[in-house]
Short mmCIF file of C-alpha atoms in Angstrom, two decimals:
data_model
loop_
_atom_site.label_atom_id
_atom_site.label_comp_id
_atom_site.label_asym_id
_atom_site.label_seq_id
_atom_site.Cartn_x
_atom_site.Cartn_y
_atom_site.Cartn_z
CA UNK A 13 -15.59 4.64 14.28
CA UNK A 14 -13.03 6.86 14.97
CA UNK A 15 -12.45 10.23 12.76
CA UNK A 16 -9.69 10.91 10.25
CA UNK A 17 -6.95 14.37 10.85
CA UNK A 18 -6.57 16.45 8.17
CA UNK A 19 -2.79 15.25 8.29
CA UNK A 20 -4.14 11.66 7.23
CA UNK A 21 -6.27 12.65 5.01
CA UNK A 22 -3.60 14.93 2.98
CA UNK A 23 -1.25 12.09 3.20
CA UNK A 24 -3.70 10.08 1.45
CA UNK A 25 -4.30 12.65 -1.41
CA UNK A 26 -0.75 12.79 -1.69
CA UNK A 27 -0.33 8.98 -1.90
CA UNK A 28 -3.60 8.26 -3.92
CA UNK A 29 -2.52 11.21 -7.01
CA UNK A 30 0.59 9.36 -7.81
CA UNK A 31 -0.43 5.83 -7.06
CA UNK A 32 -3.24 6.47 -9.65
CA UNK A 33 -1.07 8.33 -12.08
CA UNK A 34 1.81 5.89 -11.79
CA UNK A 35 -0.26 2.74 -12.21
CA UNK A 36 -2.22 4.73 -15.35
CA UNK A 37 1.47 4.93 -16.49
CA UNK A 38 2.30 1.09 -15.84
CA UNK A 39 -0.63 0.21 -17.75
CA UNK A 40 1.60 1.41 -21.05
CA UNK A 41 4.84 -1.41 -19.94
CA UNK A 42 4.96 -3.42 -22.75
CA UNK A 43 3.06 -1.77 -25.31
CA UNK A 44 5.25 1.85 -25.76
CA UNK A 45 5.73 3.00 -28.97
CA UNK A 46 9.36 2.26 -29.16
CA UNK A 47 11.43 0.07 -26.63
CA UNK A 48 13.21 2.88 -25.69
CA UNK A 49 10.42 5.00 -24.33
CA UNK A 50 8.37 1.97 -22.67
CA UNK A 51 11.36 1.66 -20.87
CA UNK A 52 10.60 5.65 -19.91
CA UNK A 53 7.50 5.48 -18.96
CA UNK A 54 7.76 2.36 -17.09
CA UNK A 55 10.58 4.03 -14.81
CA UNK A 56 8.20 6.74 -14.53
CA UNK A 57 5.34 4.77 -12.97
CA UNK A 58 7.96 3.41 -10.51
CA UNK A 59 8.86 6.77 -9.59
CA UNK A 60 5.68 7.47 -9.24
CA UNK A 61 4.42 4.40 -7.39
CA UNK A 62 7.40 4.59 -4.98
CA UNK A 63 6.83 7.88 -4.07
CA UNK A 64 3.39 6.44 -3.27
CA UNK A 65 4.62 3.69 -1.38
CA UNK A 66 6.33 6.10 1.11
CA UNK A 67 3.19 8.58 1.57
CA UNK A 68 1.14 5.27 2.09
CA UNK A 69 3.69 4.22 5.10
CA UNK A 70 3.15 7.35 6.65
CA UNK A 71 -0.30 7.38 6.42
CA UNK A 72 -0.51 3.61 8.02
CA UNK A 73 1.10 4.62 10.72
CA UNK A 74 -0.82 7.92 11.19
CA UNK A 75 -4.23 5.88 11.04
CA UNK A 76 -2.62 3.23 13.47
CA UNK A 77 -2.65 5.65 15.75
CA UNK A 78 -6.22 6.68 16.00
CA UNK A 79 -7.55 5.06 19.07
CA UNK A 80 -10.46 2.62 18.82
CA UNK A 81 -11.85 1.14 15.17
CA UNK A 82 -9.70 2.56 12.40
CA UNK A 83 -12.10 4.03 9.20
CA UNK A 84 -9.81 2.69 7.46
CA UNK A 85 -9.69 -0.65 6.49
CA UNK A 86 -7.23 -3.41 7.79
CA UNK A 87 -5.72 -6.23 6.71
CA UNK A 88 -6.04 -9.98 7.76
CA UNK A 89 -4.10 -9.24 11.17
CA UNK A 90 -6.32 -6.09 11.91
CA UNK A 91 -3.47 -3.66 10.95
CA UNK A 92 -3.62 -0.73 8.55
CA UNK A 93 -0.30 -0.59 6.03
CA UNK A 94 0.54 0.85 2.87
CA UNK A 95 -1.01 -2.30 1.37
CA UNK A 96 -4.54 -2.20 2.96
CA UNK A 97 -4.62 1.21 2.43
CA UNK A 98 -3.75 0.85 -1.26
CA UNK A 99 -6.18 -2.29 -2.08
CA UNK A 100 -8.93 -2.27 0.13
CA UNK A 101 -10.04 1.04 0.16
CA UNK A 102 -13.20 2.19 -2.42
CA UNK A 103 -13.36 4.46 -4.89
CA UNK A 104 -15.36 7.19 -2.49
CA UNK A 105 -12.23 6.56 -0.46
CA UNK A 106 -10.04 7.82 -2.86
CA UNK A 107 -8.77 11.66 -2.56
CA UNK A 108 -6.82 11.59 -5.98
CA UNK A 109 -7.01 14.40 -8.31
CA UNK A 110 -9.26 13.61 -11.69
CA UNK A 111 -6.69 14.21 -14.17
CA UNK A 112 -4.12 11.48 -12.49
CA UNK A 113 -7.36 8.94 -13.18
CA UNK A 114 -8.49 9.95 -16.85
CA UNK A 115 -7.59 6.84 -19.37
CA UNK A 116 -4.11 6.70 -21.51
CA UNK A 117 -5.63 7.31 -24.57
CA UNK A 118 -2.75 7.60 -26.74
CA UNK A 119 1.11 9.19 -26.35
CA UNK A 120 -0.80 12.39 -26.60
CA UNK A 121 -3.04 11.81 -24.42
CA UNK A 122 -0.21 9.97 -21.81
CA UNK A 123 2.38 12.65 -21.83
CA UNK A 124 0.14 15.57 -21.46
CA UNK A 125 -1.57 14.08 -18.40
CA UNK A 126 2.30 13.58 -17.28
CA UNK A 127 3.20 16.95 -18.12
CA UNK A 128 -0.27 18.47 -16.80
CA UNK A 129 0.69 16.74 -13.55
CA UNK A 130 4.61 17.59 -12.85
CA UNK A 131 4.15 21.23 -13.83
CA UNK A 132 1.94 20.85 -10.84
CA UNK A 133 4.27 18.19 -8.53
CA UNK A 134 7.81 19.70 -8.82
CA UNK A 135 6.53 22.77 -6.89
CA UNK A 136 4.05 20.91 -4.41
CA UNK A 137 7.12 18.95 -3.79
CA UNK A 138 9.85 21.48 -3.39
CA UNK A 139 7.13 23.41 -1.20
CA UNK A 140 6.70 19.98 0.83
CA UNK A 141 10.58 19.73 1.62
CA UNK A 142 10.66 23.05 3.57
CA UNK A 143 7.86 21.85 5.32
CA UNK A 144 6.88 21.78 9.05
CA UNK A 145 5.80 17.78 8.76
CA UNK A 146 9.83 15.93 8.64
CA UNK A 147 8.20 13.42 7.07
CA UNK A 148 6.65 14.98 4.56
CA UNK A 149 9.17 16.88 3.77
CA UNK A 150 11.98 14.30 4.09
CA UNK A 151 9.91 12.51 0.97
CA UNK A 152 8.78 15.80 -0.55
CA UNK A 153 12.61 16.45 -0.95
CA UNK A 154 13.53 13.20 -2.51
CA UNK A 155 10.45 13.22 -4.81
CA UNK A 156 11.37 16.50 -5.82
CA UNK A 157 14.38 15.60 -8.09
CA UNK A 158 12.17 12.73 -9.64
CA UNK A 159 9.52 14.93 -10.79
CA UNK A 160 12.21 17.68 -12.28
CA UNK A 161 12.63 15.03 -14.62
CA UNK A 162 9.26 13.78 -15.68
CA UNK A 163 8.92 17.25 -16.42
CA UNK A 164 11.64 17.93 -18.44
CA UNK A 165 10.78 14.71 -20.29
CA UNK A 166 7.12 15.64 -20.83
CA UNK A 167 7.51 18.95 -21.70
CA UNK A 168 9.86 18.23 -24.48
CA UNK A 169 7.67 15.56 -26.00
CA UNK A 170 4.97 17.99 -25.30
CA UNK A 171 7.17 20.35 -27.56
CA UNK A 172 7.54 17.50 -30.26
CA UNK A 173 4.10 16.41 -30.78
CA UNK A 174 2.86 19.76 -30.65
CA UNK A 175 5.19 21.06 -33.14
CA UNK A 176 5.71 17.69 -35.46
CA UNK A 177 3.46 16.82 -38.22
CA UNK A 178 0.36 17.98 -39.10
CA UNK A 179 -1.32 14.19 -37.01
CA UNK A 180 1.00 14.75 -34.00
CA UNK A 181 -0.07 18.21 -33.75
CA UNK A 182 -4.00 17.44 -34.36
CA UNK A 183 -3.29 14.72 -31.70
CA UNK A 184 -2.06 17.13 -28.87
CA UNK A 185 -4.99 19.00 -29.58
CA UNK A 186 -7.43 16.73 -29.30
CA UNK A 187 -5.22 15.64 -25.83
CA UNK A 188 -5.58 19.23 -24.58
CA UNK A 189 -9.43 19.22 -25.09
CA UNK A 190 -9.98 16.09 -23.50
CA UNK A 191 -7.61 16.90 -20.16
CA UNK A 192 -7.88 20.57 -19.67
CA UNK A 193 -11.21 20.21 -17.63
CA UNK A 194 -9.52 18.17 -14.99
CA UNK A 195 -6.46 20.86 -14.08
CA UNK A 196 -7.81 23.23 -12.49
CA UNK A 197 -8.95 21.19 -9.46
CA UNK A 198 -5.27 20.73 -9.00
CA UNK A 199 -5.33 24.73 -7.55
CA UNK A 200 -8.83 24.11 -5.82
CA UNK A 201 -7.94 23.30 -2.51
CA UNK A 202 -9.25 20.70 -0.78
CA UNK A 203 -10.09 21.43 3.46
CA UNK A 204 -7.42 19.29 3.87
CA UNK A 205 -5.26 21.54 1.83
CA UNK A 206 -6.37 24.52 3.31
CA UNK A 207 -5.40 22.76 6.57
CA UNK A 208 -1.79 22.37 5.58
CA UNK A 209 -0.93 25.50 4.16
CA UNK A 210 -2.11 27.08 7.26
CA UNK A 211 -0.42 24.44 9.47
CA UNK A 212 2.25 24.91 6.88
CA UNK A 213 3.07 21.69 5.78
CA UNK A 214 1.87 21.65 2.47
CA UNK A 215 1.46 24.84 0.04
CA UNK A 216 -0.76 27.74 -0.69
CA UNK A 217 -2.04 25.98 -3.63
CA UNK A 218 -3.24 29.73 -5.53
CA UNK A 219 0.82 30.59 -5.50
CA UNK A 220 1.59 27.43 -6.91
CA UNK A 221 -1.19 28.41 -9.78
CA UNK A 222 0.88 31.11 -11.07
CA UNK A 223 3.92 29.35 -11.47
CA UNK A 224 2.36 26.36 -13.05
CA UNK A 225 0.77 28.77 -15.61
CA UNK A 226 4.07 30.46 -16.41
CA UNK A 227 5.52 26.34 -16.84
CA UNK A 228 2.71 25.15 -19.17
CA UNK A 229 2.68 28.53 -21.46
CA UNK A 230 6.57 28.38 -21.63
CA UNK A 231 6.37 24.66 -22.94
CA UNK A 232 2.81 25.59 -25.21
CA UNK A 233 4.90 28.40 -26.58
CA UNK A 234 7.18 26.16 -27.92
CA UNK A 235 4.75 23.56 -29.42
CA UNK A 236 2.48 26.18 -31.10
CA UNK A 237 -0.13 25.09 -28.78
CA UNK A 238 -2.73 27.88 -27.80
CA UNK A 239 -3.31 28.13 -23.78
CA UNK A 240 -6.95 27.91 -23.52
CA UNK A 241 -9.22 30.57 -21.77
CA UNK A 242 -11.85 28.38 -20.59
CA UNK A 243 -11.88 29.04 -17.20
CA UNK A 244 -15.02 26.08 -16.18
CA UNK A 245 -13.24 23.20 -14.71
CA UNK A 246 -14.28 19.74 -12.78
CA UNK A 247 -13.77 18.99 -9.33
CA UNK A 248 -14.72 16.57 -6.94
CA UNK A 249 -11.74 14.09 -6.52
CA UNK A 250 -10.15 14.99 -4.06
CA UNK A 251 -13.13 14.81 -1.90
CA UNK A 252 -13.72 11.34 -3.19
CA UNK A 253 -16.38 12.08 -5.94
CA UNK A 254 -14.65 10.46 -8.76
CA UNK A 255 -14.87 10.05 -13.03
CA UNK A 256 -16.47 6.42 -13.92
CA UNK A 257 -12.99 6.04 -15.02
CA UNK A 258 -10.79 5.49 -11.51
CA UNK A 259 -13.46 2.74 -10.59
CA UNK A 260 -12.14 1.03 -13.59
CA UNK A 261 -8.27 1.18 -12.34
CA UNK A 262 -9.28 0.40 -9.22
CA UNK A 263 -11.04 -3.09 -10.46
CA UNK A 264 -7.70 -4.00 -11.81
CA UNK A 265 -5.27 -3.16 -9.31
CA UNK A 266 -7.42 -4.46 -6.27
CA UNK A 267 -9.13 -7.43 -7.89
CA UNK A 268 -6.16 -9.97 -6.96
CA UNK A 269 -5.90 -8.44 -2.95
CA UNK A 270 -9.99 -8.88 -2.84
CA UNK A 271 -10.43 -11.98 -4.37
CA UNK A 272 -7.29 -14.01 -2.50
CA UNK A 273 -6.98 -11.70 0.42
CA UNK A 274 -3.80 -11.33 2.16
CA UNK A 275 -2.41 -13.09 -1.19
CA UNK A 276 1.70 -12.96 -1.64
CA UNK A 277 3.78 -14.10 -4.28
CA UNK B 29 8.31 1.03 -42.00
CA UNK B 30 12.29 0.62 -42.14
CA UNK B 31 12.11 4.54 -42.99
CA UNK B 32 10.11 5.22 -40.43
CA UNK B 33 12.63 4.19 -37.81
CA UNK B 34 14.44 6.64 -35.74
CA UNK B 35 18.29 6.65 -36.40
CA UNK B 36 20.23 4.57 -34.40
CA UNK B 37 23.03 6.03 -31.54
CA UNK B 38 26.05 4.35 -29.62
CA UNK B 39 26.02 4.95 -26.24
CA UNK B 40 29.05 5.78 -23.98
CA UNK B 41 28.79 5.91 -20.13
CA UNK B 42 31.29 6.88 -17.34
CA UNK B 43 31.06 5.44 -14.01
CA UNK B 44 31.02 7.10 -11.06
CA UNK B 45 34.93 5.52 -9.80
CA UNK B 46 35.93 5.52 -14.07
CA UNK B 47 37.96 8.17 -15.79
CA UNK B 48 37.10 7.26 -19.10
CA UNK B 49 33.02 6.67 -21.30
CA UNK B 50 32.86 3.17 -21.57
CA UNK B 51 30.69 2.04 -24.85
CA UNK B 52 27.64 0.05 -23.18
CA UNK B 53 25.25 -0.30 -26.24
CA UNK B 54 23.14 1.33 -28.45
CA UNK B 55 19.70 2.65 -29.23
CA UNK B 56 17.01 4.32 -31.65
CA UNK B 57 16.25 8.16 -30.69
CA UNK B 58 15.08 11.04 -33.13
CA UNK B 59 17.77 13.15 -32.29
CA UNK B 60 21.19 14.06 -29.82
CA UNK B 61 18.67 15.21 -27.29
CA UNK B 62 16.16 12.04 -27.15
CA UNK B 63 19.49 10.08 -27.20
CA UNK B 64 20.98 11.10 -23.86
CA UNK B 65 17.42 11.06 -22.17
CA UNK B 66 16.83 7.86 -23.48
CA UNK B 67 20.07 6.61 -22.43
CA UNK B 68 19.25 7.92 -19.43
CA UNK B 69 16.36 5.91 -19.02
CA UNK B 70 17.93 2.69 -20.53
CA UNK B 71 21.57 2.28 -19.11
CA UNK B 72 22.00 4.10 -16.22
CA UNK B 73 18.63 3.17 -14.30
CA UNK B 74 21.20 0.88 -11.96
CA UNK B 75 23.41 3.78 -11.03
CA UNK B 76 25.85 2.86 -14.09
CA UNK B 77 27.03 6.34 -14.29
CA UNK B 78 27.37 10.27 -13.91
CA UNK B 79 28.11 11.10 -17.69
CA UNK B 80 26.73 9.81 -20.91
CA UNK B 81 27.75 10.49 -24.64
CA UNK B 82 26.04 9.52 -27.97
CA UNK B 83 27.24 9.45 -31.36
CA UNK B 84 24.68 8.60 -33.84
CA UNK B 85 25.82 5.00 -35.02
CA UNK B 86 26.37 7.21 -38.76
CA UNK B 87 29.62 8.69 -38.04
CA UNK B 88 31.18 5.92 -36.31
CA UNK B 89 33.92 4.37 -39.05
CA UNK B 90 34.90 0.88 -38.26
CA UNK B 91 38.09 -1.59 -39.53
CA UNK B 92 36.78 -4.09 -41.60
CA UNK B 93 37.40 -7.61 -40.35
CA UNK B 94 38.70 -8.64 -43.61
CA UNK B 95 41.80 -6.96 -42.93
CA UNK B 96 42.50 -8.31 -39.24
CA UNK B 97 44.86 -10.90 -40.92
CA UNK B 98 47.21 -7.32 -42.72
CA UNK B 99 46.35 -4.97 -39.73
CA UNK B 100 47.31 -7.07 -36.10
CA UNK B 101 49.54 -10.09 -37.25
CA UNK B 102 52.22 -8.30 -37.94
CA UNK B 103 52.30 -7.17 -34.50
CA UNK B 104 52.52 -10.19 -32.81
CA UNK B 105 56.29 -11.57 -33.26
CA UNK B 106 57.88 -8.28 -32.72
CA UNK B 107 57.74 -8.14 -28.70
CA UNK B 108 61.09 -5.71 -28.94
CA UNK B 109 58.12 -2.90 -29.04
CA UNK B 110 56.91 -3.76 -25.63
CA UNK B 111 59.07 -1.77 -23.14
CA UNK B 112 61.09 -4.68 -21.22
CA UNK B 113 64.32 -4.52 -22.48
CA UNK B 114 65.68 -2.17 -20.45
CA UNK B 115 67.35 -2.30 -17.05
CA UNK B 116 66.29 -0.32 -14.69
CA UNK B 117 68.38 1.46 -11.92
CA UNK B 118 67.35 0.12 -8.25
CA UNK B 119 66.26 3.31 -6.99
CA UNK B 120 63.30 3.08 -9.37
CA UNK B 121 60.89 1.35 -7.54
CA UNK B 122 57.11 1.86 -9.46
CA UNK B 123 57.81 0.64 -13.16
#
C-alpha cells in the first residue's frame, strides 16, 4: 500500500466538509418550511456538493498518481474518481469537520450549522484563491462567491430567529447549545493543515479564528444572541474519528453504489 | 393558518441583453429583503437576470376585467391614431 501526501489528504478534507454539509442540506429538498426556502436550501446543497465534486476530481487524480496499490479505493475498472472516492470510502476515511455531520434538527438547528460553517468557508476560500496550489485556488476562487452568499443568507435568518418570537428565539438557543461544541475544531488544525499553510496553499487557520469571531458576534449582536465563553470543544474529524451521526449519512448516500456497484441511471 | 402566511410579492427581473424588469411571477416572503433573496433563489437560478424588483402583491392596483368591453373597444376602429398617414420625404430612411 502506498502512502497518502498531505496535498491528498487536504483535498479530501476539503471535499469531504462540504460533501457532508451539502448532502445534510439535501436531506431538507422537499420538506422546507415554505416552497420558497426549500428551493434555498436545495441550491445551497448544490453549491455545496459541486464545490465537492471539483475537490473530489482533484483528489482522483492526485491519488492516481501514487505509484503501486492506491489506499484508496477504486472502482470496477481499478481507477480512483470523484465517485469512488465519494461512495466507497468508510467513515474512518472521512476527514470532514464534526459540525458539517451533526443532524438537521430543525431550521434552527439547519441554518446555524450553515452559518457556523460559511463564517468559516468564505475566508478558507478567499485564502485558497491566492494560493500556491492553481488548482486549489482556481476552485477556492469560484467557491468563494458561493459561500458570500450562504452567508449572507444564514446570517440574516440567524438574525430573524434569534430576534423573532419568544419560540424562534428559545429555538436558536437550544441550536447554539447543541452546535457550539463542534466549531472550534474548525481552527484546530489538522497536520495536513499545518502542512498547507506552511507550503502555503491553504491558511493559517488561528488568523482565520479572529475574523470568524468578529463575523459570528457581528450577526449574534444583531439576534440578541449571547457569544458563549465555553472554551472546551470536540475534535477528532478531521483525523477521521467521527460522531455516530456521519456513519448514518454515509449509510444513505453509499448504500445504492455498495449494494449495485458501478450502478448508473 | 391563512394568517400565518407570509405576504405575497410580484417579482420583476431584467435580463442580462433587456433594458427593461420583466414581471416573471410571484412569491410569499416576510418582508422586501426575504423577497429579493428569495427571488434570487427562485427565478434567476438559470442566469435569468442581473436585477430584480419586488412589490408586495398589496400595492399593485389592477383594471377590472369587467370593464375591458368600456376601456379597449373603443380603440379598435379608430386606426387614424396609429402613425401611418403621413408621407414621408425619401431622405428618411429608418421610420
Amino acid at each position: 500500500m502506498s502512502s497518502s501526501t498531505p496535498l491528498l489528504e487536504y483535498t479530501l478534507h476539503l471535499a469531504d466538509d462540504v460533501l457532508i454539509l451539502g448532502h445534510r442540506n439535501s436531506e431538507w429538498t422537499g420538506h422546507g418550511p415554505i416552497l420558497e426556502q426549500d428551493i434555498a436550501l436545495s441550491n445551497i446543497a448544490l453549491d455545496l456538493i459541486g464545490q465537492a465534486r471539483n475537490f473530489y476530481q482533484y483528489a482522483a487524480g492526485l491519488a492516481g498518481n501514487d505509484s503501486g496499490e492506491s489506499i484508496y479505493p477504486a472502482g470496477g475498472g481499478g481507477v480512483v474518481t470523484e465517485d469512488t472516492l465519494a461512495f466507497l470510502r468508510d467513515g474512518w476515511d472521512f476527514r470532514n469537520s464534526l459540525l458539517t455531520e451533526q443532524t438537521n434538527g430543525d431550521w434552527a438547528k439547519t441554518i446555524l450549522r450553515q452559518f457556523f460553517f460559511s463564517a468559516f468557508q468564505v475566508d478558507l476560500y478567499e485564502q485558497l484563491a491566492v494560493g500556491r496550489d492553481t488548482t486549489l485556488a482556481a476552485i477556492g476562487a469560484k467557491a468563494y462567491k458561493e459561500a458570500l452568499y450562504h452567508l449572507r443568507w444564514s446570517s440574516e435568518w440567524v438574525i430573524r430567529l434569534g430576534d423573532g418570537t419568544d419560540e424562534s428565539h428559545q429555538r436558536m438557543k437550544k441550536a447554539l447549545e447543541e452546535l457550539w461544541k463542534f466549531t472550534g475544531e474548525l481552527y484546530i488544525p489538522a497536520p495536513y493543515e499545518r502542512w498547507a499553510a506552511e507550503a502555503e496553499i491553504g491558511p493559517d487557520l488561528s488568523q482565520l479564528r479572529v475574523r470568524w469571531k468578529e463575523r459570528v458576534k457581528e450577526v449574534f449582536d444583531e439576534a440578541g444572541l449571547t457569544y458563549p465563553v465555553t472554551e472546551w470543544m470536540q475534535t477528532g474529524g478531521k483525523e477521521g474519528r467521527h460522531t455516530e451521526q456521519l456513519g448514518y449519512v454515509l449509510a444513505e448516500m453509499q448504500f445504492l453504489q455498495r449494494a449495485y456497484p458501478g450502478c448508473e441511471w | 393558518m391563512a394568517e400565518n402566511q407570509w405576504p405575497l410579492w410580484e417579482i420583476f427581473i431584467r435580463s442580462k441583453q433587456g433594458l427593461d424588469h420583466k414581471h416573471v411571477g410571484s412569491l410569499h416572503a416576510a418582508d422586501a429583503q426575504m423577497a429579493i433573496e428569495n427571488a434570487r433563489d427562485v427565478y434567476t437560478r438559470r442566469m435569468e437576470g442581473v436585477s430584480i424588483w419586488v412589490v408586495e402583491s398589496k400595492y399593485v392596483h389592477a383594471s377590472n376585467p369587467d370593464d375591458a368591453a368600456s376601456f379597449y373597444d373603443p380603440a379598435s376602429d379608430k386606426v387614424y391614431r396609429h402613425p401611418t398617414f403621413y408621407d414621408l420625404p425619401d431622405e428618411l430612411k429608418h421610420m
